XYZ file of C-alpha atoms in Angstrom:
118
model
C 8.681 -2.150 28.127
C 8.179 -1.808 24.370
C 5.816 -3.815 22.183
C 6.329 -4.193 18.439
C 3.769 -5.504 15.969
C 4.660 -6.167 12.342
C 2.305 -6.365 9.397
C 2.421 -6.337 5.617
C 4.027 -9.661 4.849
C 2.664 -11.982 2.200
C 3.390 -13.919 -0.951
C 4.596 -12.189 -4.083
C 6.222 -13.116 -7.347
C 9.841 -12.263 -8.043
C 10.165 -8.637 -9.098
C 7.196 -7.604 -7.013
C 6.954 -5.278 -4.025
C 5.742 -5.345 -0.445
C 5.713 -2.824 2.357
C 6.194 -3.969 5.924
C 5.007 -1.915 8.864
C 5.985 -2.070 12.513
C 3.971 -0.231 15.140
C 5.688 0.444 18.456
C 3.832 0.947 21.718
C 4.670 1.224 25.384
C 7.686 3.098 26.709
C 9.153 4.193 23.371
C 10.459 7.549 24.549
C 14.096 6.449 24.699
C 13.967 4.207 21.651
C 16.062 5.681 18.859
C 17.231 2.823 16.650
C 14.630 0.598 15.000
C 15.073 -1.891 12.225
C 14.149 -5.143 10.547
C 15.977 -8.459 10.784
C 15.083 -11.538 8.782
C 15.648 -15.233 9.208
C 15.226 -18.069 6.743
C 15.149 -21.749 7.745
C 18.681 -23.061 8.172
C 20.270 -19.619 7.912
C 21.637 -17.151 10.412
C 19.551 -14.049 11.176
C 20.404 -11.134 8.899
C 20.000 -7.487 9.785
C 18.190 -6.056 6.776
C 17.783 -2.360 7.492
C 17.764 0.019 10.426
C 17.214 3.685 11.116
C 18.482 6.045 13.820
C 17.380 9.650 13.470
C 18.118 10.520 9.825
C 20.742 7.804 9.390
C 19.803 4.589 7.611
C 21.700 1.332 7.360
C 21.179 -1.511 4.879
C 22.548 -4.974 4.324
C 24.483 -5.218 1.059
C 21.989 -7.813 -0.145
C 19.127 -5.298 -0.144
C 20.796 -1.988 -1.011
C 19.014 -0.263 -3.853
C 15.913 -2.429 -3.441
C 14.724 -1.810 0.120
C 14.001 1.511 1.777
C 13.403 2.072 5.480
C 11.482 5.010 6.872
C 9.882 6.062 10.106
C 6.834 8.082 11.121
C 7.636 9.425 14.578
C 4.122 10.726 15.237
C 2.495 7.338 14.705
C 5.511 5.409 16.058
C 5.531 3.324 12.905
C 8.519 1.932 11.043
C 8.204 1.013 7.369
C 10.240 -1.195 5.082
C 9.470 -0.730 1.409
C 10.747 -3.756 -0.478
C 10.987 -3.662 -4.255
C 12.347 -5.975 -6.924
C 11.943 -8.861 -4.525
C 13.922 -12.033 -5.123
C 13.298 -15.618 -3.971
C 16.270 -15.267 -1.618
C 14.365 -12.516 0.219
C 11.963 -15.185 1.473
C 12.155 -15.128 5.260
C 10.415 -14.279 8.488
C 10.939 -10.559 9.000
C 11.175 -9.248 12.547
C 10.946 -5.680 13.743
C 13.509 -4.788 16.412
C 14.094 -1.724 18.559
C 16.575 -0.237 20.975
C 19.798 -1.720 19.634
C 22.939 -0.548 17.869
C 21.937 0.563 14.390
C 25.455 0.665 12.987
C 26.207 -2.887 14.102
C 22.649 -4.150 13.625
C 22.761 -5.943 16.941
C 21.877 -5.711 20.590
C 18.155 -5.156 20.136
C 16.274 -5.826 23.389
C 12.803 -5.583 21.872
C 11.398 -7.774 19.107
C 8.112 -8.314 17.314
C 6.730 -11.734 16.469
C 7.575 -11.478 12.806
C 5.752 -11.392 9.492
C 6.384 -13.907 6.718
C 7.546 -12.801 3.287
C 7.514 -15.413 0.532
C 8.856 -14.676 -2.935
C 8.355 -17.217 -5.701
């Protein structure tokens, strides 16, 4: 089993930046794809960014503003978010073990961290 814990959410003004972190623990040996998905009230979940090996994938809505990276040694995934917009407001979940290209099929999820942009 794999446990994921997110941190780094908060409230920020439009144009500001935040960095989310996701620490993975447990049986992570076979986990290759990790990413972040977000959900706002009344909206469908949206795959924001994901990484598998050196390949990264981004939703069109965040390209050029968000950057995903991974520290294998510490089993930590990062999402650097810049030039934040009010429409980025959502609960951001870390996910692992799915299909990075499709942004789906993740069996492991964190509890989420709230990002609010005003």
